[in-house]
CSV table of N, CA and C in Angstrom, one decimal:
chain,number,residue,atom,x,y,z
L,1,UNK,N,14.3,-2.4,31.3
L,1,UNK,CA,13.2,-2.4,32.2
L,1,UNK,C,12.0,-3.1,31.5
L,2,UNK,N,11.0,-3.3,32.3
L,2,UNK,CA,9.7,-3.8,31.8
L,2,UNK,C,9.0,-2.9,30.9
L,3,UNK,N,8.4,-3.4,29.8
L,3,UNK,CA,7.7,-2.6,28.9
L,3,UNK,C,6.2,-2.7,29.3
L,4,UNK,N,5.6,-1.6,29.4
L,4,UNK,CA,4.1,-1.5,29.7
L,4,UNK,C,3.5,-0.8,28.5
L,5,UNK,N,2.5,-1.4,28.0
L,5,UNK,CA,1.7,-0.8,26.9
L,5,UNK,C,0.2,-0.8,27.2
L,6,UNK,N,-0.3,0.4,27.2
L,6,UNK,CA,-1.7,0.6,27.5
L,6,UNK,C,-2.3,1.1,26.2
L,7,UNK,N,-3.4,0.5,25.7
L,7,UNK,CA,-4.1,0.9,24.5
L,7,UNK,C,-5.6,1.1,24.7
L,8,UNK,N,-6.1,2.0,24.0
L,8,UNK,CA,-7.5,2.2,23.9
L,8,UNK,C,-7.9,1.8,22.5
L,9,UNK,N,-9.0,1.0,22.3
L,9,UNK,CA,-9.3,0.6,21.0
L,9,UNK,C,-9.8,1.9,20.2
L,10,UNK,N,-9.4,1.9,18.9
L,10,UNK,CA,-9.9,2.9,18.0
L,10,UNK,C,-10.8,2.3,17.0
L,11,UNK,N,-12.0,2.9,16.9
L,11,UNK,CA,-12.9,2.3,15.9
L,11,UNK,C,-13.0,3.2,14.7
L,12,UNK,N,-12.9,2.5,13.5
L,12,UNK,CA,-13.0,3.2,12.2
L,12,UNK,C,-14.3,2.7,11.5
L,13,UNK,N,-15.0,3.6,10.9
L,13,UNK,CA,-16.1,3.2,10.1
L,13,UNK,C,-15.7,3.5,8.6
L,14,UNK,N,-16.6,3.2,7.7
L,14,UNK,CA,-16.3,3.4,6.3
L,14,UNK,C,-15.8,4.8,6.0
L,15,UNK,N,-14.6,4.9,5.4
L,15,UNK,CA,-14.1,6.1,5.0
L,15,UNK,C,-13.3,6.9,6.1
L,16,UNK,N,-13.3,6.4,7.3
L,16,UNK,CA,-12.6,7.1,8.4
L,16,UNK,C,-11.1,7.1,8.3
L,17,UNK,N,-10.5,8.1,8.8
L,17,UNK,CA,-9.1,8.2,9.0
L,17,UNK,C,-8.9,8.8,10.4
L,18,UNK,N,-8.2,8.0,11.2
L,18,UNK,CA,-8.0,8.4,12.6
L,18,UNK,C,-6.5,8.6,12.9
L,19,UNK,N,-6.1,9.7,13.4
L,19,UNK,CA,-4.7,9.9,13.7
L,19,UNK,C,-4.4,9.4,15.1
L,20,UNK,N,-3.4,8.5,15.2
L,20,UNK,CA,-3.1,8.0,16.5
L,20,UNK,C,-2.3,9.0,17.4
L,21,UNK,N,-2.8,9.2,18.6
L,21,UNK,CA,-2.1,10.1,19.5
L,21,UNK,C,-1.6,9.4,20.7
L,22,UNK,N,-1.0,10.1,21.6
L,22,UNK,CA,-0.4,9.4,22.8
L,22,UNK,C,-1.5,9.0,23.7
L,23,UNK,N,-2.8,9.3,23.5
L,23,UNK,CA,-3.9,8.8,24.2
L,23,UNK,C,-4.3,7.4,23.9
L,24,UNK,N,-3.9,6.9,22.7
L,24,UNK,CA,-4.2,5.6,22.2
L,24,UNK,C,-3.1,4.6,22.6
L,25,UNK,N,-2.0,4.6,21.9
L,25,UNK,CA,-0.9,3.7,22.4
L,25,UNK,C,0.0,4.5,23.3
L,26,UNK,N,0.0,4.1,24.6
L,26,UNK,CA,0.9,4.7,25.5
L,26,UNK,C,1.8,3.6,26.0
L,27,UNK,N,3.1,3.8,25.8
L,27,UNK,CA,4.1,2.7,26.2
L,27,UNK,C,5.2,3.4,27.0
L,28,UNK,N,5.7,2.6,27.9
L,28,UNK,CA,6.9,3.0,28.7
L,28,UNK,C,7.7,1.7,28.8
L,29,UNK,N,9.0,2.0,28.9
L,29,UNK,CA,9.9,0.8,29.1
L,29,UNK,C,10.8,0.9,30.3
L,30,UNK,N,10.5,1.8,31.2
L,30,UNK,CA,11.3,1.9,32.4
L,30,UNK,C,12.6,2.7,32.3
L,31,UNK,N,12.8,3.2,31.1
L,31,UNK,CA,14.0,4.0,30.9
L,31,UNK,C,13.6,5.5,30.7
L,32,UNK,N,14.6,6.3,30.5
L,32,UNK,CA,14.3,7.7,30.3
L,32,UNK,C,14.4,8.0,28.8
L,33,UNK,N,14.2,7.0,27.9
L,33,UNK,CA,14.3,7.2,26.5
L,33,UNK,C,13.1,6.7,25.7
L,34,UNK,N,11.9,7.3,26.0
L,34,UNK,CA,10.7,6.8,25.3
L,34,UNK,C,10.8,7.0,23.8
L,35,UNK,N,11.6,8.0,23.4
L,35,UNK,CA,11.7,8.3,21.9
L,35,UNK,C,12.3,7.1,21.2
L,36,UNK,N,12.9,6.1,21.8
L,36,UNK,CA,13.5,5.0,21.2
L,36,UNK,C,12.5,3.8,21.1
L,37,UNK,N,11.3,4.0,21.6
L,37,UNK,CA,10.3,2.9,21.5
L,37,UNK,C,9.8,2.7,20.1
L,38,UNK,N,9.7,1.5,19.6
L,38,UNK,CA,9.1,1.2,18.3
L,38,UNK,C,7.9,0.3,18.5
L,39,UNK,N,6.9,0.5,17.7
L,39,UNK,CA,5.7,-0.3,17.7
L,39,UNK,C,5.7,-1.1,16.4
L,40,UNK,N,5.3,-2.4,16.5
L,40,UNK,CA,5.2,-3.3,15.3
L,40,UNK,C,3.7,-3.6,15.1
L,41,UNK,N,3.2,-3.5,13.9
L,41,UNK,CA,1.9,-3.8,13.6
L,41,UNK,C,1.8,-5.3,13.4
L,42,UNK,N,1.4,-6.0,14.4
L,42,UNK,CA,1.4,-7.5,14.4
L,42,UNK,C,0.1,-8.0,13.8
L,43,UNK,N,-1.0,-7.3,13.8
L,43,UNK,CA,-2.3,-7.7,13.3
L,43,UNK,C,-2.9,-6.5,12.6
L,44,UNK,N,-2.6,-6.3,11.3
L,44,UNK,CA,-3.1,-5.1,10.6
L,44,UNK,C,-4.6,-5.2,10.4
L,45,UNK,N,-5.2,-4.0,10.3
L,45,UNK,CA,-6.7,-4.0,10.1
L,45,UNK,C,-7.1,-4.8,8.9
L,46,UNK,N,-8.2,-5.4,9.0
L,46,UNK,CA,-8.8,-6.3,7.9
L,46,UNK,C,-9.3,-5.4,6.7
L,47,UNK,N,-9.9,-4.3,7.1
L,47,UNK,CA,-10.5,-3.4,6.1
L,47,UNK,C,-9.8,-2.0,6.1
L,48,UNK,N,-8.6,-2.0,6.0
L,48,UNK,CA,-7.8,-0.7,6.0
L,48,UNK,C,-6.4,-1.0,6.3
L,49,UNK,N,-5.7,0.1,6.8
L,49,UNK,CA,-4.3,-0.1,7.0
L,49,UNK,C,-3.8,1.0,8.0
L,50,UNK,N,-2.6,0.8,8.5
L,50,UNK,CA,-1.9,1.9,9.3
L,50,UNK,C,-1.0,2.6,8.3
L,51,UNK,N,-1.0,3.9,8.3
L,51,UNK,CA,-0.2,4.7,7.4
L,51,UNK,C,0.6,5.8,8.1
L,52,UNK,N,1.7,6.2,7.5
L,52,UNK,CA,2.5,7.3,7.9
L,52,UNK,C,1.9,8.5,7.1
L,53,UNK,N,1.6,9.6,7.7
L,53,UNK,CA,1.0,10.7,7.0
L,53,UNK,C,1.8,11.2,5.8
L,54,UNK,N,3.1,11.1,5.9
L,54,UNK,CA,3.9,11.5,4.7
L,54,UNK,C,3.8,10.6,3.5
L,55,UNK,N,3.3,9.4,3.7
L,55,UNK,CA,3.2,8.4,2.7
L,55,UNK,C,1.7,7.8,2.6
L,56,UNK,N,0.7,8.7,2.3
L,56,UNK,CA,-0.6,8.2,2.3
L,56,UNK,C,-0.8,7.1,1.2
L,57,UNK,N,-1.6,6.1,1.6
L,57,UNK,CA,-1.9,5.0,0.7
L,57,UNK,C,-0.9,3.8,0.8
L,58,UNK,N,0.2,4.0,1.6
L,58,UNK,CA,1.2,3.0,1.8
L,58,UNK,C,1.1,2.4,3.2
L,59,UNK,N,0.8,1.2,3.3
L,59,UNK,CA,0.7,0.6,4.7
L,59,UNK,C,2.1,0.5,5.3
L,60,UNK,N,2.1,0.7,6.6
L,60,UNK,CA,3.4,0.5,7.3
L,60,UNK,C,3.3,-0.7,8.3
L,61,UNK,N,4.4,-1.3,8.6
L,61,UNK,CA,4.4,-2.4,9.6
L,61,UNK,C,5.0,-2.0,10.9
L,62,UNK,N,5.6,-0.8,11.0
L,62,UNK,CA,6.1,-0.3,12.3
L,62,UNK,C,6.1,1.2,12.3
L,63,UNK,N,6.2,1.7,13.5
L,63,UNK,CA,6.3,3.2,13.6
L,63,UNK,C,6.9,3.4,15.0
L,64,UNK,N,7.4,4.6,15.3
L,64,UNK,CA,8.1,5.0,16.5
L,64,UNK,C,7.2,5.8,17.4
L,65,UNK,N,7.6,5.8,18.7
L,65,UNK,CA,6.9,6.7,19.7
L,65,UNK,C,7.0,8.1,19.2
L,66,UNK,N,8.1,8.5,18.6
L,66,UNK,CA,8.2,9.9,18.1
L,66,UNK,C,7.2,10.2,17.0
L,67,UNK,N,6.9,9.2,16.1
L,67,UNK,CA,5.8,9.3,15.1
L,67,UNK,C,4.5,9.6,15.8
L,68,UNK,N,4.2,8.9,16.9
L,68,UNK,CA,2.9,9.0,17.6
L,68,UNK,C,2.8,10.4,18.2
L,69,UNK,N,3.9,10.8,18.9
L,69,UNK,CA,3.9,12.1,19.5
L,69,UNK,C,3.7,13.2,18.5
L,70,UNK,N,4.3,13.1,17.3
L,70,UNK,CA,4.2,14.1,16.2
L,70,UNK,C,2.9,13.9,15.4
L,71,UNK,N,2.1,13.0,15.8
L,71,UNK,CA,0.8,12.7,15.2
L,71,UNK,C,1.0,12.4,13.7
L,72,UNK,N,1.9,11.5,13.3
L,72,UNK,CA,2.2,11.2,12.0
L,72,UNK,C,1.7,9.8,11.6
L,73,UNK,N,1.0,9.1,12.4
L,73,UNK,CA,0.5,7.8,12.1
L,73,UNK,C,-1.0,7.8,12.1
L,74,UNK,N,-1.6,7.2,11.1
L,74,UNK,CA,-3.1,7.1,11.0
L,74,UNK,C,-3.6,5.7,10.7
L,75,UNK,N,-4.7,5.4,11.3
L,75,UNK,CA,-5.5,4.2,10.9
L,75,UNK,C,-6.5,4.7,9.8
L,76,UNK,N,-6.5,3.9,8.7
L,76,UNK,CA,-7.4,4.3,7.6
L,76,UNK,C,-8.3,3.2,7.2
L,77,UNK,N,-9.6,3.4,7.1
L,77,UNK,CA,-10.5,2.4,6.6
L,77,UNK,C,-10.5,2.4,5.1
L,78,UNK,N,-10.7,1.3,4.5
L,78,UNK,CA,-10.5,1.2,3.0
L,78,UNK,C,-11.8,1.5,2.2
L,79,UNK,N,-12.8,2.1,2.9
L,79,UNK,CA,-14.1,2.5,2.2
L,79,UNK,C,-14.9,1.3,1.7
L,80,UNK,N,-14.7,0.1,2.2
L,80,UNK,CA,-15.5,-1.0,1.9
L,80,UNK,C,-17.0,-0.7,2.2
L,81,UNK,N,-17.9,-0.8,1.3
L,81,UNK,CA,-19.3,-0.6,1.5
L,81,UNK,C,-19.9,-1.7,2.3
L,82,UNK,N,-20.6,-1.4,3.3
L,82,UNK,CA,-21.2,-2.4,4.2
L,82,UNK,C,-20.2,-3.2,5.0
L,83,UNK,N,-19.0,-2.7,5.2
L,83,UNK,CA,-18.0,-3.4,5.9
L,83,UNK,C,-18.2,-3.3,7.4
L,84,UNK,N,-18.9,-2.3,7.8
L,84,UNK,CA,-19.1,-2.2,9.3
L,84,UNK,C,-17.9,-1.5,9.9
L,85,UNK,N,-17.7,-1.7,11.2
L,85,UNK,CA,-16.7,-1.0,11.9
L,85,UNK,C,-15.4,-1.9,12.0
L,86,UNK,N,-14.3,-1.2,12.1
L,86,UNK,CA,-13.0,-1.9,12.2
L,86,UNK,C,-12.4,-1.3,13.5
L,87,UNK,N,-11.8,-2.2,14.3
L,87,UNK,CA,-11.2,-1.8,15.6
L,87,UNK,C,-9.7,-1.9,15.4
L,88,UNK,N,-8.9,-0.9,15.8
L,88,UNK,CA,-7.5,-1.0,15.9
L,88,UNK,C,-7.1,-1.2,17.3
L,89,UNK,N,-6.2,-2.2,17.6
L,89,UNK,CA,-5.8,-2.4,19.0
L,89,UNK,C,-4.3,-2.5,19.0
């Protein structure tokens, strides 16, 4: 089926850590198996990274819908002073 992805931008400021929830990336693929959806980080944050909560400090390049549902994925700002805000999309 067609894949539909709705996202709300997440804004991080210096030192922030934001857990991604199903309110942020919401995807459907027209099947009854949303647990098999995978997200790829195609444009990582400039001043931070996307992390799995079980591996803090280690950037990830992909994660699953189940990771989002379980609130195991975070966007983390790198604490750059004067870096301003970072948006995750």
